[in-house]
Amino acid sequence: MSEKTSTVDTTGVRLGPEDISLVVDGARPLTPESVAAVTAVCDTAEDRAGRGRVVLQVGGVPESTWTGELTVSLVSKWERALRRLERLPATTIALADGDCGGTALDAMLAADYRIATASVRLVVPVGDGATWPGMALYRLAQHGASAAAIRRAVLFGTPVEATDALALHLVDELTEDVAGALATVARRAGAVSGTELALRRQLMADAATTSFEEALGVHLAAVDRTLRRAAGAAS
């Protein structure tokens, strides 16, 4: 498989004073430092109580021997850090380019909004005769386990090309103007507070597995909170 290296051009990308940036290099193997970096971002975002955004620059795929030093304990810590990332009271935006696999794919799939260039390919790493069975497979399957491109990626490690990634909603937009796309998303995200964003994200996630009757009470509680906030602001 030929590799397309990441060349995301962040020239002109402007972050707000409370935005947090993290580079996730999928070409590097997962290490305790990888977990610590994501954990530090989560700590900072939570301390800021929803102010600012988290911007993830992702790209690169690991070598076939990348699992040599991995342990179940380390992978568990990584997956828990990513779960925390996707539950933050802050908008998370991924910028992806070239081949994107390993930790880069993991982080991208955990983001709220995913911006990619036309050269992006999503790659499930293959090693020792099988694709890596991490939670990226779970997140990919949630977007359509019956989709041919996802099935080939999960079973055989066939890269998901940019056009398929967009059609399957694995990325939200394809652009060569990464800075412009990020600025647009930042303006949209600025209208929603972090805490309320996290709540709506959870309501949306629960909808797939919760009955109407079970969901009604939780949604009504959210409505009540929203109305109280609006009344408080009006007074």
mmCIF file of N, CA, C and O in Angstrom, residues 68-161:
data_model
loop_
_atom_site.group_PDB
_atom_site.id
_atom_site.type_symbol
_atom_site.label_atom_id
_atom_site.label_comp_id
_atom_site.label_asym_id
_atom_site.label_seq_id
_atom_site.Cartn_x
_atom_site.Cartn_y
_atom_site.Cartn_z
ATOM 1 N N GLY A 68 4.390 -3.701 18.571
ATOM 2 C CA GLY A 68 5.398 -4.483 19.280
ATOM 3 C C GLY A 68 5.509 -4.200 20.762
ATOM 4 O O GLY A 68 5.726 -5.114 21.560
ATOM 5 N N GLU A 69 5.354 -2.933 21.167
ATOM 6 C CA GLU A 69 5.512 -2.569 22.574
ATOM 7 C C GLU A 69 4.182 -2.309 23.272
ATOM 8 O O GLU A 69 4.171 -1.872 24.426
ATOM 9 N N LEU A 70 3.073 -2.570 22.599
ATOM 10 C CA LEU A 70 1.772 -2.275 23.199
ATOM 11 C C LEU A 70 1.371 -3.310 24.238
ATOM 12 O O LEU A 70 1.762 -4.468 24.171
ATOM 13 N N THR A 71 0.578 -2.843 25.199
ATOM 14 C CA THR A 71 -0.033 -3.722 26.182
ATOM 15 C C THR A 71 -1.526 -3.398 26.230
ATOM 16 O O THR A 71 -1.949 -2.305 25.844
ATOM 17 N N VAL A 72 -2.312 -4.344 26.730
ATOM 18 C CA VAL A 72 -3.751 -4.114 26.863
ATOM 19 C C VAL A 72 -4.010 -2.934 27.795
ATOM 20 O O VAL A 72 -4.911 -2.117 27.567
ATOM 21 N N SER A 73 -3.191 -2.814 28.840
ATOM 22 C CA SER A 73 -3.361 -1.720 29.793
ATOM 23 C C SER A 73 -3.174 -0.359 29.126
ATOM 24 O O SER A 73 -3.958 0.568 29.344
ATOM 25 N N LEU A 74 -2.139 -0.239 28.287
ATOM 26 C CA LEU A 74 -1.891 1.026 27.611
ATOM 27 C C LEU A 74 -3.014 1.351 26.621
ATOM 28 O O LEU A 74 -3.482 2.496 26.559
ATOM 29 N N VAL A 75 -3.456 0.351 25.868
ATOM 30 C CA VAL A 75 -4.545 0.583 24.907
ATOM 31 C C VAL A 75 -5.809 1.004 25.641
ATOM 32 O O VAL A 75 -6.547 1.889 25.197
ATOM 33 N N SER A 76 -6.084 0.389 26.791
ATOM 34 C CA SER A 76 -7.252 0.748 27.583
ATOM 35 C C SER A 76 -7.181 2.209 28.038
ATOM 36 O O SER A 76 -8.172 2.947 27.961
ATOM 37 N N LYS A 77 -5.999 2.642 28.471
ATOM 38 C CA LYS A 77 -5.841 4.038 28.902
ATOM 39 C C LYS A 77 -6.049 4.994 27.726
ATOM 40 O O LYS A 77 -6.644 6.067 27.877
ATOM 41 N N TRP A 78 -5.555 4.609 26.559
ATOM 42 C CA TRP A 78 -5.727 5.422 25.352
ATOM 43 C C TRP A 78 -7.204 5.542 24.981
ATOM 44 O O TRP A 78 -7.700 6.647 24.715
ATOM 45 N N GLU A 79 -7.903 4.424 24.980
ATOM 46 C CA GLU A 79 -9.317 4.444 24.610
ATOM 47 C C GLU A 79 -10.132 5.259 25.613
ATOM 48 O O GLU A 79 -11.067 5.977 25.227
ATOM 49 N N ARG A 80 -9.777 5.179 26.876
ATOM 50 C CA ARG A 80 -10.496 5.968 27.891
ATOM 51 C C ARG A 80 -10.214 7.462 27.735
ATOM 52 O O ARG A 80 -11.095 8.298 27.957
ATOM 53 N N ALA A 81 -8.979 7.783 27.352
ATOM 54 C CA ALA A 81 -8.644 9.187 27.110
ATOM 55 C C ALA A 81 -9.445 9.726 25.923
ATOM 56 O O ALA A 81 -9.943 10.860 25.952
ATOM 57 N N LEU A 82 -9.581 8.916 24.865
ATOM 58 C CA LEU A 82 -10.368 9.334 23.711
ATOM 59 C C LEU A 82 -11.842 9.477 24.063
ATOM 60 O O LEU A 82 -12.533 10.385 23.572
ATOM 61 N N ARG A 83 -12.331 8.591 24.901
ATOM 62 C CA ARG A 83 -13.736 8.689 25.330
ATOM 63 C C ARG A 83 -13.955 9.982 26.099
ATOM 64 O O ARG A 83 -14.989 10.650 25.932
ATOM 65 N N ARG A 84 -12.999 10.347 26.894
ATOM 66 C CA ARG A 84 -13.087 11.613 27.618
ATOM 67 C C ARG A 84 -13.051 12.788 26.641
ATOM 68 O O ARG A 84 -13.792 13.763 26.804
ATOM 69 N N LEU A 85 -12.216 12.669 25.609
ATOM 70 C CA LEU A 85 -12.101 13.717 24.601
ATOM 71 C C LEU A 85 -13.438 13.953 23.901
ATOM 72 O O LEU A 85 -13.841 15.100 23.678
ATOM 73 N N GLU A 86 -14.133 12.876 23.548
ATOM 74 C CA GLU A 86 -15.376 13.043 22.811
ATOM 75 C C GLU A 86 -16.552 13.405 23.706
ATOM 76 O O GLU A 86 -17.666 13.604 23.208
ATOM 77 N N ARG A 87 -16.310 13.553 25.000
ATOM 78 C CA ARG A 87 -17.354 14.010 25.919
ATOM 79 C C ARG A 87 -17.058 15.388 26.515
ATOM 80 O O ARG A 87 -17.754 15.838 27.424
ATOM 81 N N LEU A 88 -16.058 16.054 26.005
ATOM 82 C CA LEU A 88 -15.644 17.344 26.565
ATOM 83 C C LEU A 88 -16.737 18.404 26.442
ATOM 84 O O LEU A 88 -17.504 18.412 25.478
ATOM 85 N N PRO A 89 -16.772 19.341 27.390
ATOM 86 C CA PRO A 89 -17.667 20.490 27.262
ATOM 87 C C PRO A 89 -17.034 21.536 26.352
ATOM 88 O O PRO A 89 -16.899 22.718 26.705
ATOM 89 N N ALA A 90 -16.612 21.113 25.174
ATOM 90 C CA ALA A 90 -15.970 21.996 24.199
ATOM 91 C C ALA A 90 -16.095 21.346 22.835
ATOM 92 O O ALA A 90 -16.121 20.115 22.717
ATOM 93 N N THR A 91 -16.179 22.160 21.806
ATOM 94 C CA THR A 91 -16.215 21.636 20.439
ATOM 95 C C THR A 91 -14.836 21.110 20.056
ATOM 96 O O THR A 91 -13.830 21.783 20.267
ATOM 97 N N THR A 92 -14.791 19.901 19.500
ATOM 98 C CA THR A 92 -13.527 19.333 19.040
ATOM 99 C C THR A 92 -13.551 19.266 17.521
ATOM 100 O O THR A 92 -14.504 18.762 16.924
ATOM 101 N N ILE A 93 -12.503 19.785 16.893
ATOM 102 C CA ILE A 93 -12.420 19.868 15.436
ATOM 103 C C ILE A 93 -11.139 19.187 14.981
ATOM 104 O O ILE A 93 -10.053 19.493 15.489
ATOM 105 N N ALA A 94 -11.254 18.262 14.034
ATOM 106 C CA ALA A 94 -10.088 17.558 13.506
ATOM 107 C C ALA A 94 -9.750 18.089 12.116
ATOM 108 O O ALA A 94 -10.639 18.328 11.296
ATOM 109 N N LEU A 95 -8.451 18.276 11.858
ATOM 110 C CA LEU A 95 -7.943 18.658 10.547
ATOM 111 C C LEU A 95 -7.104 17.488 10.038
ATOM 112 O O LEU A 95 -6.090 17.150 10.642
ATOM 113 N N ALA A 96 -7.536 16.860 8.954
ATOM 114 C CA ALA A 96 -6.880 15.634 8.488
ATOM 115 C C ALA A 96 -6.392 15.784 7.059
ATOM 116 O O ALA A 96 -7.039 16.427 6.229
ATOM 117 N N ASP A 97 -5.238 15.125 6.779
ATOM 118 C CA ASP A 97 -4.671 15.182 5.436
ATOM 119 C C ASP A 97 -3.836 13.934 5.197
ATOM 120 O O ASP A 97 -3.244 13.376 6.129
ATOM 121 N N GLY A 98 -3.777 13.479 3.941
ATOM 122 C CA GLY A 98 -2.978 12.309 3.618
ATOM 123 C C GLY A 98 -3.529 11.056 4.265
ATOM 124 O O GLY A 98 -4.683 11.000 4.687
ATOM 125 N N ASP A 99 -2.710 10.020 4.345
ATOM 126 C CA ASP A 99 -3.126 8.794 5.016
ATOM 127 C C ASP A 99 -3.271 9.052 6.509
ATOM 128 O O ASP A 99 -2.394 9.634 7.138
ATOM 129 N N CYS A 100 -4.375 8.596 7.062
ATOM 130 C CA CYS A 100 -4.691 8.861 8.470
ATOM 131 C C CYS A 100 -5.076 7.536 9.124
ATOM 132 O O CYS A 100 -6.131 6.973 8.842
ATOM 133 N N GLY A 101 -4.190 7.008 9.976
ATOM 134 C CA GLY A 101 -4.451 5.727 10.609
ATOM 135 C C GLY A 101 -3.898 5.689 12.020
ATOM 136 O O GLY A 101 -3.332 6.675 12.502
ATOM 137 N N GLY A 102 -4.037 4.567 12.684
ATOM 138 C CA GLY A 102 -3.510 4.445 14.042
ATOM 139 C C GLY A 102 -4.121 5.465 14.982
ATOM 140 O O GLY A 102 -5.329 5.697 14.979
ATOM 141 N N THR A 103 -3.274 6.102 15.785
ATOM 142 C CA THR A 103 -3.775 7.084 16.762
ATOM 143 C C THR A 103 -4.415 8.282 16.069
ATOM 144 O O THR A 103 -5.324 8.909 16.620
ATOM 145 N N ALA A 104 -3.954 8.621 14.853
ATOM 146 C CA ALA A 104 -4.537 9.744 14.118
ATOM 147 C C ALA A 104 -5.986 9.456 13.747
ATOM 148 O O ALA A 104 -6.863 10.317 13.889
ATOM 149 N N LEU A 105 -6.259 8.247 13.263
ATOM 150 C CA LEU A 105 -7.626 7.863 12.921
ATOM 151 C C LEU A 105 -8.489 7.816 14.175
ATOM 152 O O LEU A 105 -9.631 8.285 14.177
ATOM 153 N N ASP A 106 -7.943 7.278 15.253
ATOM 154 C CA ASP A 106 -8.681 7.214 16.517
ATOM 155 C C ASP A 106 -9.134 8.603 16.952
ATOM 156 O O ASP A 106 -10.301 8.818 17.295
ATOM 157 N N ALA A 107 -8.193 9.547 16.956
ATOM 158 C CA ALA A 107 -8.495 10.896 17.418
ATOM 159 C C ALA A 107 -9.471 11.600 16.484
ATOM 160 O O ALA A 107 -10.386 12.304 16.928
ATOM 161 N N MET A 108 -9.295 11.416 15.176
ATOM 162 C CA MET A 108 -10.186 12.067 14.217
ATOM 163 C C MET A 108 -11.633 11.620 14.406
ATOM 164 O O MET A 108 -12.559 12.430 14.395
ATOM 165 N N LEU A 109 -11.825 10.309 14.578
ATOM 166 C CA LEU A 109 -13.180 9.777 14.719
ATOM 167 C C LEU A 109 -13.840 10.203 16.025
ATOM 168 O O LEU A 109 -15.064 10.124 16.152
ATOM 169 N N ALA A 110 -13.056 10.661 16.995
ATOM 170 C CA ALA A 110 -13.605 11.109 18.273
ATOM 171 C C ALA A 110 -13.997 12.581 18.246
ATOM 172 O O ALA A 110 -14.594 13.082 19.199
ATOM 173 N N ALA A 111 -13.684 13.291 17.149
ATOM 174 C CA ALA A 111 -13.946 14.724 17.066
ATOM 175 C C ALA A 111 -15.389 15.007 16.653
ATOM 176 O O ALA A 111 -16.019 14.220 15.952
ATOM 177 N N ASP A 112 -15.884 16.175 17.045
ATOM 178 C CA ASP A 112 -17.240 16.587 16.678
ATOM 179 C C ASP A 112 -17.339 16.938 15.200
ATOM 180 O O ASP A 112 -18.339 16.626 14.547
ATOM 181 N N TYR A 113 -16.317 17.603 14.684
ATOM 182 C CA TYR A 113 -16.345 18.074 13.299
ATOM 183 C C TYR A 113 -15.012 17.743 12.663
ATOM 184 O O TYR A 113 -13.950 17.980 13.262
ATOM 185 N N ARG A 114 -15.056 17.193 11.433
ATOM 186 C CA ARG A 114 -13.846 16.691 10.788
ATOM 187 C C ARG A 114 -13.660 17.358 9.425
ATOM 188 O O ARG A 114 -14.486 17.188 8.533
ATOM 189 N N ILE A 115 -12.587 18.116 9.312
ATOM 190 C CA ILE A 115 -12.225 18.794 8.073
ATOM 191 C C ILE A 115 -11.066 18.025 7.449
ATOM 192 O O ILE A 115 -10.093 17.709 8.127
ATOM 193 N N ALA A 116 -11.174 17.720 6.158
ATOM 194 C CA ALA A 116 -10.113 16.948 5.496
ATOM 195 C C ALA A 116 -9.821 17.532 4.126
ATOM 196 O O ALA A 116 -10.682 18.168 3.506
ATOM 197 N N THR A 117 -8.600 17.322 3.659
ATOM 198 C CA THR A 117 -8.246 17.696 2.301
ATOM 199 C C THR A 117 -8.613 16.537 1.373
ATOM 200 O O THR A 117 -8.886 15.416 1.822
ATOM 201 N N ALA A 118 -8.589 16.800 0.074
ATOM 202 C CA ALA A 118 -8.982 15.784 -0.906
ATOM 203 C C ALA A 118 -8.013 14.611 -0.945
ATOM 204 O O ALA A 118 -8.340 13.552 -1.495
ATOM 205 N N SER A 119 -6.823 14.774 -0.363
ATOM 206 C CA SER A 119 -5.835 13.692 -0.382
ATOM 207 C C SER A 119 -5.983 12.736 0.793
ATOM 208 O O SER A 119 -5.233 11.769 0.908
ATOM 209 N N VAL A 120 -6.939 12.965 1.653
ATOM 210 C CA VAL A 120 -7.061 12.136 2.849
ATOM 211 C C VAL A 120 -7.492 10.719 2.488
ATOM 212 O O VAL A 120 -8.248 10.500 1.540
ATOM 213 N N ARG A 121 -6.954 9.749 3.222
ATOM 214 C CA ARG A 121 -7.400 8.355 3.160
ATOM 215 C C ARG A 121 -7.415 7.835 4.590
ATOM 216 O O ARG A 121 -6.433 7.973 5.324
ATOM 217 N N LEU A 122 -8.525 7.238 4.995
ATOM 218 C CA LEU A 122 -8.646 6.689 6.338
ATOM 219 C C LEU A 122 -8.208 5.228 6.303
ATOM 220 O O LEU A 122 -8.729 4.430 5.516
ATOM 221 N N VAL A 123 -7.229 4.892 7.149
ATOM 222 C CA VAL A 123 -6.574 3.590 7.061
ATOM 223 C C VAL A 123 -6.643 2.856 8.395
ATOM 224 O O VAL A 123 -6.151 3.362 9.418
ATOM 225 N N VAL A 124 -7.255 1.683 8.399
ATOM 226 C CA VAL A 124 -7.190 0.791 9.562
ATOM 227 C C VAL A 124 -5.900 -0.001 9.442
ATOM 228 O O VAL A 124 -5.719 -0.754 8.471
ATOM 229 N N PRO A 125 -4.966 0.147 10.387
ATOM 230 C CA PRO A 125 -3.664 -0.522 10.250
ATOM 231 C C PRO A 125 -3.790 -2.043 10.205
ATOM 232 O O PRO A 125 -4.645 -2.633 10.854
ATOM 233 N N VAL A 126 -2.913 -2.650 9.422
ATOM 234 C CA VAL A 126 -2.862 -4.111 9.310
ATOM 235 C C VAL A 126 -1.518 -4.585 9.826
ATOM 236 O O VAL A 126 -0.473 -4.020 9.489
ATOM 237 N N GLY A 127 -1.525 -5.596 10.666
ATOM 238 C CA GLY A 127 -0.297 -6.168 11.175
ATOM 239 C C GLY A 127 -0.510 -7.598 11.620
ATOM 240 O O GLY A 127 -1.582 -7.931 12.152
ATOM 241 N N ASP A 128 0.470 -8.452 11.381
ATOM 242 C CA ASP A 128 0.399 -9.846 11.780
ATOM 243 C C ASP A 128 -0.835 -10.536 11.212
ATOM 244 O O ASP A 128 -1.494 -11.336 11.873
ATOM 245 N N GLY A 129 -1.176 -10.166 9.973
ATOM 246 C CA GLY A 129 -2.249 -10.864 9.276
ATOM 247 C C GLY A 129 -3.656 -10.446 9.622
ATOM 248 O O GLY A 129 -4.609 -11.163 9.294
ATOM 249 N N ALA A 130 -3.834 -9.299 10.288
ATOM 250 C CA ALA A 130 -5.184 -8.867 10.656
ATOM 251 C C ALA A 130 -5.215 -7.357 10.860
ATOM 252 O O ALA A 130 -4.184 -6.733 11.136
ATOM 253 N N THR A 131 -6.400 -6.768 10.725
ATOM 254 C CA THR A 131 -6.558 -5.349 11.007
ATOM 255 C C THR A 131 -6.583 -5.129 12.522
ATOM 256 O O THR A 131 -6.937 -6.018 13.294
ATOM 257 N N TRP A 132 -6.177 -3.939 12.932
ATOM 258 C CA TRP A 132 -6.140 -3.602 14.355
ATOM 259 C C TRP A 132 -7.571 -3.506 14.890
ATOM 260 O O TRP A 132 -8.393 -2.754 14.359
ATOM 261 N N PRO A 133 -7.897 -4.254 15.973
ATOM 262 C CA PRO A 133 -9.277 -4.326 16.448
ATOM 263 C C PRO A 133 -9.637 -3.272 17.491
ATOM 264 O O PRO A 133 -10.482 -3.514 18.365
ATOM 265 N N GLY A 134 -9.034 -2.106 17.436
ATOM 266 C CA GLY A 134 -9.326 -1.060 18.407
ATOM 267 C C GLY A 134 -10.704 -0.459 18.208
ATOM 268 O O GLY A 134 -11.472 -0.841 17.318
ATOM 269 N N MET A 135 -11.023 0.552 19.030
ATOM 270 C CA MET A 135 -12.345 1.142 19.011
ATOM 271 C C MET A 135 -12.614 1.974 17.756
ATOM 272 O O MET A 135 -13.756 2.383 17.524
ATOM 273 N N ALA A 136 -11.597 2.210 16.931
ATOM 274 C CA ALA A 136 -11.853 2.858 15.647
ATOM 275 C C ALA A 136 -12.815 2.002 14.823
ATOM 276 O O ALA A 136 -13.654 2.533 14.084
ATOM 277 N N LEU A 137 -12.723 0.669 14.944
ATOM 278 C CA LEU A 137 -13.643 -0.212 14.227
ATOM 279 C C LEU A 137 -15.078 0.026 14.689
ATOM 280 O O LEU A 137 -16.015 0.046 13.888
ATOM 281 N N TYR A 138 -15.244 0.215 15.985
ATOM 282 C CA TYR A 138 -16.573 0.489 16.554
ATOM 283 C C TYR A 138 -17.128 1.799 16.010
ATOM 284 O O TYR A 138 -18.284 1.876 15.570
ATOM 285 N N ARG A 139 -16.282 2.837 16.005
ATOM 286 C CA ARG A 139 -16.743 4.149 15.536
ATOM 287 C C ARG A 139 -17.021 4.124 14.033
ATOM 288 O O ARG A 139 -17.966 4.762 13.564
ATOM 289 N N LEU A 140 -16.206 3.419 13.274
ATOM 290 C CA LEU A 140 -16.456 3.287 11.841
ATOM 291 C C LEU A 140 -17.783 2.569 11.587
ATOM 292 O O LEU A 140 -18.585 2.988 10.749
ATOM 293 N N ALA A 141 -18.007 1.487 12.312
ATOM 294 C CA ALA A 141 -19.222 0.704 12.125
ATOM 295 C C ALA A 141 -20.470 1.506 12.475
ATOM 296 O O ALA A 141 -21.533 1.307 11.873
ATOM 297 N N GLN A 142 -20.363 2.415 13.410
ATOM 298 C CA GLN A 142 -21.514 3.246 13.770
ATOM 299 C C GLN A 142 -21.958 4.126 12.608
ATOM 300 O O GLN A 142 -23.112 4.545 12.547
ATOM 301 N N HIS A 143 -21.042 4.389 11.694
ATOM 302 C CA HIS A 143 -21.384 5.209 10.538
ATOM 303 C C HIS A 143 -21.972 4.378 9.402
ATOM 304 O O HIS A 143 -22.399 4.938 8.392
ATOM 305 N N GLY A 144 -21.999 3.071 9.553
ATOM 306 C CA GLY A 144 -22.604 2.237 8.515
ATOM 307 C C GLY A 144 -21.858 0.939 8.310
ATOM 308 O O GLY A 144 -21.039 0.823 7.402
ATOM 309 N N ALA A 145 -22.153 -0.042 9.153
ATOM 310 C CA ALA A 145 -21.450 -1.324 9.064
ATOM 311 C C ALA A 145 -21.712 -2.031 7.738
ATOM 312 O O ALA A 145 -20.918 -2.857 7.299
ATOM 313 N N SER A 146 -22.828 -1.691 7.075
ATOM 314 C CA SER A 146 -23.156 -2.346 5.816
ATOM 315 C C SER A 146 -22.523 -1.650 4.609
ATOM 316 O O SER A 146 -22.595 -2.177 3.490
ATOM 317 N N ALA A 147 -21.912 -0.480 4.819
ATOM 318 C CA ALA A 147 -21.301 0.242 3.708
ATOM 319 C C ALA A 147 -20.071 -0.517 3.220
ATOM 320 O O ALA A 147 -19.230 -0.947 4.012
ATOM 321 N N ALA A 148 -19.968 -0.669 1.909
ATOM 322 C CA ALA A 148 -18.889 -1.478 1.348
ATOM 323 C C ALA A 148 -17.513 -0.935 1.717
ATOM 324 O O ALA A 148 -16.606 -1.700 2.054
ATOM 325 N N ALA A 149 -17.330 0.392 1.661
ATOM 326 C CA ALA A 149 -16.027 0.981 1.943
ATOM 327 C C ALA A 149 -15.607 0.733 3.391
ATOM 328 O O ALA A 149 -14.440 0.447 3.667
ATOM 329 N N ILE A 150 -16.558 0.827 4.317
ATOM 330 C CA ILE A 150 -16.253 0.577 5.727
ATOM 331 C C ILE A 150 -15.986 -0.901 5.955
ATOM 332 O O ILE A 150 -15.061 -1.279 6.689
ATOM 333 N N ARG A 151 -16.778 -1.750 5.333
ATOM 334 C CA ARG A 151 -16.571 -3.202 5.487
ATOM 335 C C ARG A 151 -15.188 -3.610 4.998
ATOM 336 O O ARG A 151 -14.484 -4.387 5.646
ATOM 337 N N ARG A 152 -14.767 -3.058 3.856
ATOM 338 C CA ARG A 152 -13.439 -3.382 3.331
ATOM 339 C C ARG A 152 -12.335 -2.847 4.244
ATOM 340 O O ARG A 152 -11.296 -3.489 4.420
ATOM 341 N N ALA A 153 -12.564 -1.675 4.824
ATOM 342 C CA ALA A 153 -11.563 -1.099 5.718
ATOM 343 C C ALA A 153 -11.399 -1.941 6.974
ATOM 344 O O ALA A 153 -10.277 -2.229 7.413
ATOM 345 N N VAL A 154 -12.528 -2.343 7.558
ATOM 346 C CA VAL A 154 -12.496 -3.103 8.810
ATOM 347 C C VAL A 154 -11.949 -4.507 8.602
ATOM 348 O O VAL A 154 -11.150 -5.012 9.409
ATOM 349 N N LEU A 155 -12.340 -5.164 7.525
ATOM 350 C CA LEU A 155 -11.939 -6.557 7.310
ATOM 351 C C LEU A 155 -10.564 -6.694 6.669
ATOM 352 O O LEU A 155 -9.791 -7.586 7.040
ATOM 353 N N PHE A 156 -10.241 -5.795 5.732
ATOM 354 C CA PHE A 156 -9.028 -5.979 4.939
ATOM 355 C C PHE A 156 -8.029 -4.831 5.047
ATOM 356 O O PHE A 156 -6.934 -4.917 4.489
ATOM 357 N N GLY A 157 -8.400 -3.745 5.721
ATOM 358 C CA GLY A 157 -7.494 -2.612 5.820
ATOM 359 C C GLY A 157 -7.435 -1.771 4.559
ATOM 360 O O GLY A 157 -6.508 -0.969 4.377
ATOM 361 N N THR A 158 -8.429 -1.904 3.684
ATOM 362 C CA THR A 158 -8.467 -1.105 2.463
ATOM 363 C C THR A 158 -8.751 0.356 2.819
ATOM 364 O O THR A 158 -9.726 0.641 3.510
ATOM 365 N N PRO A 159 -7.918 1.288 2.379
ATOM 366 C CA PRO A 159 -8.140 2.695 2.740
ATOM 367 C C PRO A 159 -9.496 3.214 2.269
ATOM 368 O O PRO A 159 -9.956 2.871 1.171
ATOM 369 N N VAL A 160 -10.128 4.026 3.101
ATOM 370 C CA VAL A 160 -11.353 4.721 2.712
ATOM 371 C C VAL A 160 -10.937 6.027 2.052
ATOM 372 O O VAL A 160 -10.364 6.901 2.703
ATOM 373 N N GLU A 161 -11.198 6.153 0.758
ATOM 374 C CA GLU A 161 -10.795 7.342 0.015
ATOM 375 C C GLU A 161 -11.628 8.548 0.431
ATOM 376 O O GLU A 161 -12.700 8.423 1.030
#
